[in-house]
Amino acid sequence: KARTVLLATEKAFAAAAVAKIEAVTSAAGYTLKRLENYKSKAELLAAVADADAMIIRSDKVDQAVLDAASKLKIVVRAGAGYDNVDLKACEGKGVVAMNTPGQNANAVAEMVFGMMITSARNNYDGTSGFELVNRSIAFYGFGAVARAVHKLAHGFGMKSFAYDPYIPADKIKEMGATPVDSVAGLFEHQYVSLHVPLTDETKSSINKALLQKMPKGGTLINTARCEVVHDADMIEVLKTRSDFCYLCDVAPDDKEAKDAMKAAVGDKYGKRLIFTAKKMGAQTLEANDNCGVAAASQIVGFFEKGETRFSLKA
Ligand code: NAD
């Protein structure tokens, strides 16, 4: 059956990844329609009208998009976090939503180490820094990205700890990390790395009380979502604890909060505070390819074989 797959990416994939996506869709006899680097919601609403399936990145899929997409059966978020997709609205319209779990985990994990080393070496400013060996890192959430960071941490000779109430403690132990039984327990360790999805439970969950518990040189790493951290509390901790560092791939959307964090650390930018230019954890050739091809393959599997393995629940 002739099907149209809309690739709707406000931030386009690398051209090589798009070619690989198209190879998958055309092998199935589907047409790939591209809406890349679009500037307005109206363009998206127009483009979805004849789409049977949709591949997106951080693009917002809400009720308005679904209402404009009368033929849509499936939307796949090429990536891990799906807080940009209104799952309830999808369910209401009978549209299956999926993500591509694990496909960008290594990309994020390598960047976590890039940020940790930059900070530990004082942003290479000529002064003496410290090594990561024998230091401890604690994971809030122990899914695909956290496990990839853990694997690298093991290679660096670090000790890993993890809090994830959805994974049995024995399984965490089997993977070589020490289970921790509360979020607060994570903050006894020098590095705390956030790898939870943005949910009602995790929103603003990282607050002053937790950050103040961290030992000297306490460092929070955030490659998850900015909303997981309480902005005002972070600003206060950066101001009052001159030893505390925040290494962040997801700077606050709120410009005022972002500027206040920068002002709080003054010239220690790059040591005490890192903000990437935009969310960059998954911005690698490999992750683009992996996520894009997985998304296209999941769409073909869904239509041709009824596969729903990666479908998300509201
Ligand atoms: P994942 O689904 O594999 O892992 C998430 C883990 O969090 C799961 O093991 C889950 O059990 C756990 N969890 C959920 N709620 C929790 C809670 N309240 N307390 C503790 N643990 C909880 O996802 P992932 O691939 O590891 O990605 C994690 C998050 O990182 C994504 O949701 C996304 O927001 C973010 N992410 C960002 C980038 C980036 O480019 N910076 C790339 C990939 C993922």
JSON list of C-alpha atoms in Angstrom, two decimals, residues 85-293:
[
{"chain": "A", "resi": 85, "resn": "VAL", "atom": "CA", "xyz": [4.53, 14.30, 22.34]},
{"chain": "A", "resi": 86, "resn": "ASP", "atom": "CA", "xyz": [1.04, 14.54, 23.84]},
{"chain": "A", "resi": 87, "resn": "LEU", "atom": "CA", "xyz": [0.49, 10.83, 24.43]},
{"chain": "A", "resi": 88, "resn": "LYS", "atom": "CA", "xyz": [-3.06, 11.27, 25.71]},
{"chain": "A", "resi": 89, "resn": "ALA", "atom": "CA", "xyz": [-4.02, 13.15, 22.54]},
{"chain": "A", "resi": 90, "resn": "CYS", "atom": "CA", "xyz": [-2.38, 10.40, 20.44]},
{"chain": "A", "resi": 91, "resn": "GLU", "atom": "CA", "xyz": [-4.33, 7.75, 22.31]},
{"chain": "A", "resi": 92, "resn": "GLY", "atom": "CA", "xyz": [-7.53, 9.75, 21.82]},
{"chain": "A", "resi": 93, "resn": "LYS", "atom": "CA", "xyz": [-6.93, 9.80, 18.06]},
{"chain": "A", "resi": 94, "resn": "GLY", "atom": "CA", "xyz": [-5.83, 6.16, 17.88]},
{"chain": "A", "resi": 95, "resn": "VAL", "atom": "CA", "xyz": [-2.32, 7.18, 16.81]},
{"chain": "A", "resi": 96, "resn": "VAL", "atom": "CA", "xyz": [0.50, 4.94, 18.00]},
{"chain": "A", "resi": 97, "resn": "ALA", "atom": "CA", "xyz": [3.48, 6.85, 19.46]},
{"chain": "A", "resi": 98, "resn": "MET", "atom": "CA", "xyz": [6.97, 5.38, 19.80]},
{"chain": "A", "resi": 99, "resn": "ASN", "atom": "CA", "xyz": [10.49, 6.49, 20.65]},
{"chain": "A", "resi": 100, "resn": "THR", "atom": "CA", "xyz": [13.78, 4.84, 19.68]},
{"chain": "A", "resi": 101, "resn": "PRO", "atom": "CA", "xyz": [15.24, 3.89, 23.07]},
{"chain": "A", "resi": 102, "resn": "GLY", "atom": "CA", "xyz": [18.98, 3.52, 23.47]},
{"chain": "A", "resi": 103, "resn": "GLN", "atom": "CA", "xyz": [19.92, 4.69, 19.99]},
{"chain": "A", "resi": 104, "resn": "ASN", "atom": "CA", "xyz": [21.62, 7.88, 21.16]},
{"chain": "A", "resi": 105, "resn": "ALA", "atom": "CA", "xyz": [22.83, 6.68, 24.56]},
{"chain": "A", "resi": 106, "resn": "ASN", "atom": "CA", "xyz": [26.52, 6.40, 23.68]},
{"chain": "A", "resi": 107, "resn": "ALA", "atom": "CA", "xyz": [26.55, 9.88, 22.12]},
{"chain": "A", "resi": 108, "resn": "VAL", "atom": "CA", "xyz": [25.22, 11.40, 25.34]},
{"chain": "A", "resi": 109, "resn": "ALA", "atom": "CA", "xyz": [27.55, 9.32, 27.50]},
{"chain": "A", "resi": 110, "resn": "GLU", "atom": "CA", "xyz": [30.68, 10.44, 25.64]},
{"chain": "A", "resi": 111, "resn": "MET", "atom": "CA", "xyz": [29.60, 14.06, 26.01]},
{"chain": "A", "resi": 112, "resn": "VAL", "atom": "CA", "xyz": [29.09, 13.60, 29.76]},
{"chain": "A", "resi": 113, "resn": "PHE", "atom": "CA", "xyz": [32.74, 12.63, 30.02]},
{"chain": "A", "resi": 114, "resn": "GLY", "atom": "CA", "xyz": [33.75, 15.55, 27.83]},
{"chain": "A", "resi": 115, "resn": "MET", "atom": "CA", "xyz": [32.05, 17.92, 30.24]},
{"chain": "A", "resi": 116, "resn": "MET", "atom": "CA", "xyz": [33.42, 16.19, 33.35]},
{"chain": "A", "resi": 117, "resn": "ILE", "atom": "CA", "xyz": [37.00, 16.34, 32.11]},
{"chain": "A", "resi": 118, "resn": "THR", "atom": "CA", "xyz": [36.68, 19.97, 30.98]},
{"chain": "A", "resi": 119, "resn": "SER", "atom": "CA", "xyz": [35.47, 20.92, 34.45]},
{"chain": "A", "resi": 120, "resn": "ALA", "atom": "CA", "xyz": [37.96, 18.73, 36.35]},
{"chain": "A", "resi": 121, "resn": "ARG", "atom": "CA", "xyz": [40.81, 20.36, 34.37]},
{"chain": "A", "resi": 122, "resn": "ASN", "atom": "CA", "xyz": [39.51, 23.88, 35.05]},
{"chain": "A", "resi": 123, "resn": "ASN", "atom": "CA", "xyz": [38.52, 24.39, 31.43]},
{"chain": "A", "resi": 124, "resn": "TYR", "atom": "CA", "xyz": [42.22, 23.98, 30.50]},
{"chain": "A", "resi": 125, "resn": "ASP", "atom": "CA", "xyz": [43.12, 27.39, 31.96]},
{"chain": "A", "resi": 126, "resn": "GLY", "atom": "CA", "xyz": [46.69, 26.50, 32.89]},
{"chain": "A", "resi": 127, "resn": "THR", "atom": "CA", "xyz": [45.97, 25.63, 36.53]},
{"chain": "A", "resi": 128, "resn": "SER", "atom": "CA", "xyz": [46.16, 22.20, 38.13]},
{"chain": "A", "resi": 129, "resn": "GLY", "atom": "CA", "xyz": [43.01, 20.09, 38.08]},
{"chain": "A", "resi": 130, "resn": "PHE", "atom": "CA", "xyz": [42.11, 16.60, 39.30]},
{"chain": "A", "resi": 131, "resn": "GLU", "atom": "CA", "xyz": [41.56, 13.10, 37.92]},
{"chain": "A", "resi": 132, "resn": "LEU", "atom": "CA", "xyz": [38.32, 11.14, 37.71]},
{"chain": "A", "resi": 133, "resn": "VAL", "atom": "CA", "xyz": [39.83, 7.82, 38.81]},
{"chain": "A", "resi": 134, "resn": "ASN", "atom": "CA", "xyz": [38.45, 6.56, 42.17]},
{"chain": "A", "resi": 135, "resn": "ARG", "atom": "CA", "xyz": [35.76, 9.26, 42.28]},
{"chain": "A", "resi": 136, "resn": "SER", "atom": "CA", "xyz": [32.10, 8.35, 42.55]},
{"chain": "A", "resi": 137, "resn": "ILE", "atom": "CA", "xyz": [29.21, 9.04, 40.23]},
{"chain": "A", "resi": 138, "resn": "ALA", "atom": "CA", "xyz": [25.55, 8.52, 41.12]},
{"chain": "A", "resi": 139, "resn": "PHE", "atom": "CA", "xyz": [22.79, 8.14, 38.53]},
{"chain": "A", "resi": 140, "resn": "TYR", "atom": "CA", "xyz": [19.24, 9.42, 38.92]},
{"chain": "A", "resi": 141, "resn": "GLY", "atom": "CA", "xyz": [17.51, 6.98, 36.57]},
{"chain": "A", "resi": 142, "resn": "PHE", "atom": "CA", "xyz": [19.43, 3.95, 35.29]},
{"chain": "A", "resi": 143, "resn": "GLY", "atom": "CA", "xyz": [18.15, 3.52, 31.74]},
{"chain": "A", "resi": 144, "resn": "ALA", "atom": "CA", "xyz": [20.03, 3.46, 28.45]},
{"chain": "A", "resi": 145, "resn": "VAL", "atom": "CA", "xyz": [22.01, 6.70, 28.83]},
{"chain": "A", "resi": 146, "resn": "ALA", "atom": "CA", "xyz": [22.94, 6.15, 32.49]},
{"chain": "A", "resi": 147, "resn": "ARG", "atom": "CA", "xyz": [24.16, 2.64, 31.68]},
{"chain": "A", "resi": 148, "resn": "ALA", "atom": "CA", "xyz": [26.29, 3.95, 28.82]},
{"chain": "A", "resi": 149, "resn": "VAL", "atom": "CA", "xyz": [27.82, 6.56, 31.18]},
{"chain": "A", "resi": 150, "resn": "HIS", "atom": "CA", "xyz": [28.34, 3.82, 33.78]},
{"chain": "A", "resi": 151, "resn": "LYS", "atom": "CA", "xyz": [30.23, 1.70, 31.26]},
{"chain": "A", "resi": 152, "resn": "LEU", "atom": "CA", "xyz": [32.62, 4.58, 30.53]},
{"chain": "A", "resi": 153, "resn": "ALA", "atom": "CA", "xyz": [32.88, 5.43, 34.26]},
{"chain": "A", "resi": 154, "resn": "HIS", "atom": "CA", "xyz": [33.97, 1.85, 34.91]},
{"chain": "A", "resi": 155, "resn": "GLY", "atom": "CA", "xyz": [36.74, 2.29, 32.34]},
{"chain": "A", "resi": 156, "resn": "PHE", "atom": "CA", "xyz": [37.83, 5.47, 34.11]},
{"chain": "A", "resi": 157, "resn": "GLY", "atom": "CA", "xyz": [38.09, 3.59, 37.43]},
{"chain": "A", "resi": 158, "resn": "MET", "atom": "CA", "xyz": [35.14, 5.41, 38.98]},
{"chain": "A", "resi": 159, "resn": "LYS", "atom": "CA", "xyz": [32.56, 3.91, 41.35]},
{"chain": "A", "resi": 160, "resn": "SER", "atom": "CA", "xyz": [28.91, 3.95, 40.21]},
{"chain": "A", "resi": 161, "resn": "PHE", "atom": "CA", "xyz": [25.72, 4.28, 42.26]},
{"chain": "A", "resi": 162, "resn": "ALA", "atom": "CA", "xyz": [22.15, 4.35, 40.95]},
{"chain": "A", "resi": 163, "resn": "TYR", "atom": "CA", "xyz": [18.61, 5.17, 42.03]},
{"chain": "A", "resi": 164, "resn": "ASP", "atom": "CA", "xyz": [15.86, 3.80, 39.77]},
{"chain": "A", "resi": 165, "resn": "PRO", "atom": "CA", "xyz": [12.75, 2.47, 41.53]},
{"chain": "A", "resi": 166, "resn": "TYR", "atom": "CA", "xyz": [11.61, 0.83, 38.27]},
{"chain": "A", "resi": 167, "resn": "ILE", "atom": "CA", "xyz": [14.64, -1.48, 38.13]},
{"chain": "A", "resi": 168, "resn": "PRO", "atom": "CA", "xyz": [15.16, -4.21, 40.76]},
{"chain": "A", "resi": 169, "resn": "ALA", "atom": "CA", "xyz": [18.19, -3.57, 43.01]},
{"chain": "A", "resi": 170, "resn": "ASP", "atom": "CA", "xyz": [19.63, -6.96, 42.05]},
{"chain": "A", "resi": 171, "resn": "LYS", "atom": "CA", "xyz": [19.66, -6.00, 38.40]},
{"chain": "A", "resi": 172, "resn": "ILE", "atom": "CA", "xyz": [21.47, -2.74, 39.19]},
{"chain": "A", "resi": 173, "resn": "LYS", "atom": "CA", "xyz": [24.06, -4.77, 41.15]},
{"chain": "A", "resi": 174, "resn": "GLU", "atom": "CA", "xyz": [24.43, -7.25, 38.31]},
{"chain": "A", "resi": 175, "resn": "MET", "atom": "CA", "xyz": [25.32, -4.35, 36.02]},
{"chain": "A", "resi": 176, "resn": "GLY", "atom": "CA", "xyz": [28.13, -3.37, 38.41]},
{"chain": "A", "resi": 177, "resn": "ALA", "atom": "CA", "xyz": [26.58, -0.34, 40.12]},
{"chain": "A", "resi": 178, "resn": "THR", "atom": "CA", "xyz": [25.56, 0.00, 43.76]},
{"chain": "A", "resi": 179, "resn": "PRO", "atom": "CA", "xyz": [21.81, 0.57, 44.21]},
{"chain": "A", "resi": 180, "resn": "VAL", "atom": "CA", "xyz": [20.78, 3.60, 46.27]},
{"chain": "A", "resi": 181, "resn": "ASP", "atom": "CA", "xyz": [17.32, 3.60, 47.87]},
{"chain": "A", "resi": 182, "resn": "SER", "atom": "CA", "xyz": [16.36, 7.28, 47.61]},
{"chain": "A", "resi": 183, "resn": "VAL", "atom": "CA", "xyz": [17.02, 10.33, 45.45]},
{"chain": "A", "resi": 184, "resn": "ALA", "atom": "CA", "xyz": [18.64, 11.99, 48.49]},
{"chain": "A", "resi": 185, "resn": "GLY", "atom": "CA", "xyz": [21.08, 9.07, 48.79]},
{"chain": "A", "resi": 186, "resn": "LEU", "atom": "CA", "xyz": [22.57, 10.00, 45.41]},
{"chain": "A", "resi": 187, "resn": "PHE", "atom": "CA", "xyz": [23.68, 13.39, 46.68]},
{"chain": "A", "resi": 188, "resn": "GLU", "atom": "CA", "xyz": [26.32, 11.92, 49.03]},
{"chain": "A", "resi": 189, "resn": "HIS", "atom": "CA", "xyz": [28.48, 11.40, 45.95]},
{"chain": "A", "resi": 190, "resn": "GLN", "atom": "CA", "xyz": [30.71, 13.89, 44.17]},
{"chain": "A", "resi": 191, "resn": "TYR", "atom": "CA", "xyz": [29.03, 13.52, 40.78]},
{"chain": "A", "resi": 192, "resn": "VAL", "atom": "CA", "xyz": [25.29, 13.17, 40.33]},
{"chain": "A", "resi": 193, "resn": "SER", "atom": "CA", "xyz": [24.16, 12.61, 36.75]},
{"chain": "A", "resi": 194, "resn": "LEU", "atom": "CA", "xyz": [20.49, 13.06, 35.77]},
{"chain": "A", "resi": 195, "resn": "HIS", "atom": "CA", "xyz": [19.03, 10.45, 33.40]},
{"chain": "A", "resi": 196, "resn": "VAL", "atom": "CA", "xyz": [15.33, 10.45, 34.25]},
{"chain": "A", "resi": 197, "resn": "PRO", "atom": "CA", "xyz": [12.58, 11.41, 31.80]},
{"chain": "A", "resi": 198, "resn": "LEU", "atom": "CA", "xyz": [10.68, 14.63, 32.45]},
{"chain": "A", "resi": 199, "resn": "THR", "atom": "CA", "xyz": [7.52, 13.54, 34.30]},
{"chain": "A", "resi": 200, "resn": "ASP", "atom": "CA", "xyz": [5.28, 14.97, 37.03]},
{"chain": "A", "resi": 201, "resn": "GLU", "atom": "CA", "xyz": [7.44, 13.01, 39.48]},
{"chain": "A", "resi": 202, "resn": "THR", "atom": "CA", "xyz": [10.80, 14.32, 38.27]},
{"chain": "A", "resi": 203, "resn": "LYS", "atom": "CA", "xyz": [9.83, 17.92, 37.38]},
{"chain": "A", "resi": 204, "resn": "SER", "atom": "CA", "xyz": [11.74, 20.41, 39.61]},
{"chain": "A", "resi": 205, "resn": "SER", "atom": "CA", "xyz": [12.85, 17.45, 41.73]},
{"chain": "A", "resi": 206, "resn": "ILE", "atom": "CA", "xyz": [16.46, 18.65, 41.97]},
{"chain": "A", "resi": 207, "resn": "ASN", "atom": "CA", "xyz": [16.30, 21.37, 44.60]},
{"chain": "A", "resi": 208, "resn": "LYS", "atom": "CA", "xyz": [18.43, 23.29, 47.07]},
{"chain": "A", "resi": 209, "resn": "ALA", "atom": "CA", "xyz": [18.05, 20.75, 49.89]},
{"chain": "A", "resi": 210, "resn": "LEU", "atom": "CA", "xyz": [19.54, 18.01, 47.71]},
{"chain": "A", "resi": 211, "resn": "LEU", "atom": "CA", "xyz": [22.29, 20.14, 46.15]},
{"chain": "A", "resi": 212, "resn": "GLN", "atom": "CA", "xyz": [23.40, 21.46, 49.55]},
{"chain": "A", "resi": 213, "resn": "LYS", "atom": "CA", "xyz": [23.96, 17.86, 50.70]},
{"chain": "A", "resi": 214, "resn": "MET", "atom": "CA", "xyz": [26.67, 17.27, 48.10]},
{"chain": "A", "resi": 215, "resn": "PRO", "atom": "CA", "xyz": [30.27, 16.83, 49.31]},
{"chain": "A", "resi": 216, "resn": "LYS", "atom": "CA", "xyz": [33.01, 19.36, 48.49]},
{"chain": "A", "resi": 217, "resn": "GLY", "atom": "CA", "xyz": [33.39, 19.71, 44.74]},
{"chain": "A", "resi": 218, "resn": "GLY", "atom": "CA", "xyz": [29.85, 18.40, 44.26]},
{"chain": "A", "resi": 219, "resn": "THR", "atom": "CA", "xyz": [28.97, 18.41, 40.57]},
{"chain": "A", "resi": 220, "resn": "LEU", "atom": "CA", "xyz": [25.56, 18.00, 38.98]},
{"chain": "A", "resi": 221, "resn": "ILE", "atom": "CA", "xyz": [25.47, 16.77, 35.38]},
{"chain": "A", "resi": 222, "resn": "ASN", "atom": "CA", "xyz": [22.26, 17.35, 33.46]},
{"chain": "A", "resi": 223, "resn": "THR", "atom": "CA", "xyz": [21.78, 15.82, 30.03]},
{"chain": "A", "resi": 224, "resn": "ALA", "atom": "CA", "xyz": [18.13, 15.03, 30.82]},
{"chain": "A", "resi": 225, "resn": "ARG", "atom": "CA", "xyz": [15.79, 18.04, 30.68]},
{"chain": "A", "resi": 226, "resn": "CYS", "atom": "CA", "xyz": [16.14, 21.55, 32.14]},
{"chain": "A", "resi": 227, "resn": "GLU", "atom": "CA", "xyz": [12.76, 21.28, 33.89]},
{"chain": "A", "resi": 228, "resn": "VAL", "atom": "CA", "xyz": [14.06, 18.50, 36.17]},
{"chain": "A", "resi": 229, "resn": "VAL", "atom": "CA", "xyz": [16.14, 21.12, 38.00]},
{"chain": "A", "resi": 230, "resn": "HIS", "atom": "CA", "xyz": [14.53, 23.86, 40.10]},
{"chain": "A", "resi": 231, "resn": "ASP", "atom": "CA", "xyz": [15.99, 27.03, 38.49]},
{"chain": "A", "resi": 232, "resn": "ALA", "atom": "CA", "xyz": [15.78, 29.43, 41.43]},
{"chain": "A", "resi": 233, "resn": "ASP", "atom": "CA", "xyz": [17.36, 26.87, 43.77]},
{"chain": "A", "resi": 234, "resn": "MET", "atom": "CA", "xyz": [20.16, 26.22, 41.27]},
{"chain": "A", "resi": 235, "resn": "ILE", "atom": "CA", "xyz": [20.90, 29.94, 41.01]},
{"chain": "A", "resi": 236, "resn": "GLU", "atom": "CA", "xyz": [21.08, 30.19, 44.80]},
{"chain": "A", "resi": 237, "resn": "VAL", "atom": "CA", "xyz": [23.38, 27.17, 45.17]},
{"chain": "A", "resi": 238, "resn": "LEU", "atom": "CA", "xyz": [25.72, 28.43, 42.43]},
{"chain": "A", "resi": 239, "resn": "LYS", "atom": "CA", "xyz": [25.91, 31.76, 44.28]},
{"chain": "A", "resi": 240, "resn": "THR", "atom": "CA", "xyz": [26.41, 30.39, 47.78]},
{"chain": "A", "resi": 241, "resn": "ARG", "atom": "CA", "xyz": [28.64, 27.35, 47.15]},
{"chain": "A", "resi": 242, "resn": "SER", "atom": "CA", "xyz": [31.80, 28.33, 45.31]},
{"chain": "A", "resi": 243, "resn": "ASP", "atom": "CA", "xyz": [32.90, 24.67, 45.07]},
{"chain": "A", "resi": 244, "resn": "PHE", "atom": "CA", "xyz": [29.71, 23.48, 43.35]},
{"chain": "A", "resi": 245, "resn": "CYS", "atom": "CA", "xyz": [29.65, 22.81, 39.58]},
{"chain": "A", "resi": 246, "resn": "TYR", "atom": "CA", "xyz": [26.77, 22.42, 37.12]},
{"chain": "A", "resi": 247, "resn": "LEU", "atom": "CA", "xyz": [27.52, 20.71, 33.78]},
{"chain": "A", "resi": 248, "resn": "CYS", "atom": "CA", "xyz": [24.49, 21.08, 31.62]},
{"chain": "A", "resi": 249, "resn": "ASP", "atom": "CA", "xyz": [23.43, 20.11, 28.09]},
{"chain": "A", "resi": 250, "resn": "VAL", "atom": "CA", "xyz": [19.93, 21.46, 28.60]},
{"chain": "A", "resi": 251, "resn": "ALA", "atom": "CA", "xyz": [20.22, 25.11, 29.65]},
{"chain": "A", "resi": 252, "resn": "PRO", "atom": "CA", "xyz": [17.02, 26.67, 30.99]},
{"chain": "A", "resi": 253, "resn": "ASP", "atom": "CA", "xyz": [14.65, 27.90, 28.28]},
{"chain": "A", "resi": 254, "resn": "ASP", "atom": "CA", "xyz": [14.09, 30.89, 30.53]},
{"chain": "A", "resi": 255, "resn": "LYS", "atom": "CA", "xyz": [16.81, 33.34, 29.44]},
{"chain": "A", "resi": 256, "resn": "GLU", "atom": "CA", "xyz": [16.69, 35.24, 32.72]},
{"chain": "A", "resi": 257, "resn": "ALA", "atom": "CA", "xyz": [17.39, 32.06, 34.70]},
{"chain": "A", "resi": 258, "resn": "LYS", "atom": "CA", "xyz": [20.20, 31.10, 32.33]},
{"chain": "A", "resi": 259, "resn": "ASP", "atom": "CA", "xyz": [21.84, 34.53, 32.63]},
{"chain": "A", "resi": 260, "resn": "ALA", "atom": "CA", "xyz": [21.47, 34.46, 36.42]},
{"chain": "A", "resi": 261, "resn": "MET", "atom": "CA", "xyz": [23.30, 31.11, 36.54]},
{"chain": "A", "resi": 262, "resn": "LYS", "atom": "CA", "xyz": [26.13, 32.51, 34.42]},
{"chain": "A", "resi": 263, "resn": "ALA", "atom": "CA", "xyz": [26.31, 35.64, 36.58]},
{"chain": "A", "resi": 264, "resn": "ALA", "atom": "CA", "xyz": [26.41, 33.51, 39.74]},
{"chain": "A", "resi": 265, "resn": "VAL", "atom": "CA", "xyz": [29.65, 31.78, 38.66]},
{"chain": "A", "resi": 266, "resn": "GLY", "atom": "CA", "xyz": [31.27, 34.86, 37.11]},
{"chain": "A", "resi": 267, "resn": "ASP", "atom": "CA", "xyz": [34.57, 34.04, 35.42]},
{"chain": "A", "resi": 268, "resn": "LYS", "atom": "CA", "xyz": [34.49, 30.39, 36.42]},
{"chain": "A", "resi": 269, "resn": "TYR", "atom": "CA", "xyz": [32.37, 29.71, 33.36]},
{"chain": "A", "resi": 270, "resn": "GLY", "atom": "CA", "xyz": [33.59, 26.43, 31.82]},
{"chain": "A", "resi": 271, "resn": "LYS", "atom": "CA", "xyz": [34.81, 25.14, 35.17]},
{"chain": "A", "resi": 272, "resn": "ARG", "atom": "CA", "xyz": [31.86, 25.63, 37.51]},
{"chain": "A", "resi": 273, "resn": "LEU", "atom": "CA", "xyz": [29.23, 25.95, 34.84]},
{"chain": "A", "resi": 274, "resn": "ILE", "atom": "CA", "xyz": [28.95, 24.50, 31.36]},
{"chain": "A", "resi": 275, "resn": "PHE", "atom": "CA", "xyz": [26.06, 25.16, 29.01]},
{"chain": "A", "resi": 276, "resn": "THR", "atom": "CA", "xyz": [26.25, 23.64, 25.55]},
{"chain": "A", "resi": 277, "resn": "ALA", "atom": "CA", "xyz": [25.18, 25.95, 22.70]},
{"chain": "A", "resi": 278, "resn": "LYS", "atom": "CA", "xyz": [21.94, 23.98, 22.37]},
{"chain": "A", "resi": 279, "resn": "LYS", "atom": "CA", "xyz": [20.95, 20.47, 23.41]},
{"chain": "A", "resi": 280, "resn": "MET", "atom": "CA", "xyz": [23.84, 18.56, 21.86]},
{"chain": "A", "resi": 281, "resn": "GLY", "atom": "CA", "xyz": [24.06, 15.21, 23.65]},
{"chain": "A", "resi": 282, "resn": "ALA", "atom": "CA", "xyz": [22.63, 13.29, 20.71]},
{"chain": "A", "resi": 283, "resn": "GLN", "atom": "CA", "xyz": [24.19, 15.48, 18.01]},
{"chain": "A", "resi": 284, "resn": "THR", "atom": "CA", "xyz": [26.57, 12.99, 16.46]},
{"chain": "A", "resi": 285, "resn": "LEU", "atom": "CA", "xyz": [26.74, 11.35, 13.06]},
{"chain": "A", "resi": 286, "resn": "GLU", "atom": "CA", "xyz": [26.19, 7.97, 14.65]},
{"chain": "A", "resi": 287, "resn": "ALA", "atom": "CA", "xyz": [23.23, 8.97, 16.83]},
{"chain": "A", "resi": 288, "resn": "ASN", "atom": "CA", "xyz": [21.53, 10.74, 13.89]},
{"chain": "A", "resi": 289, "resn": "ASP", "atom": "CA", "xyz": [21.90, 7.58, 11.81]},
{"chain": "A", "resi": 290, "resn": "ASN", "atom": "CA", "xyz": [20.89, 5.20, 14.59]},
{"chain": "A", "resi": 291, "resn": "CYS", "atom": "CA", "xyz": [17.80, 7.13, 15.68]},
{"chain": "A", "resi": 292, "resn": "GLY", "atom": "CA", "xyz": [16.65, 8.00, 12.15]},
{"chain": "A", "resi": 293, "resn": "VAL", "atom": "CA", "xyz": [17.04, 4.49, 10.77]}
]
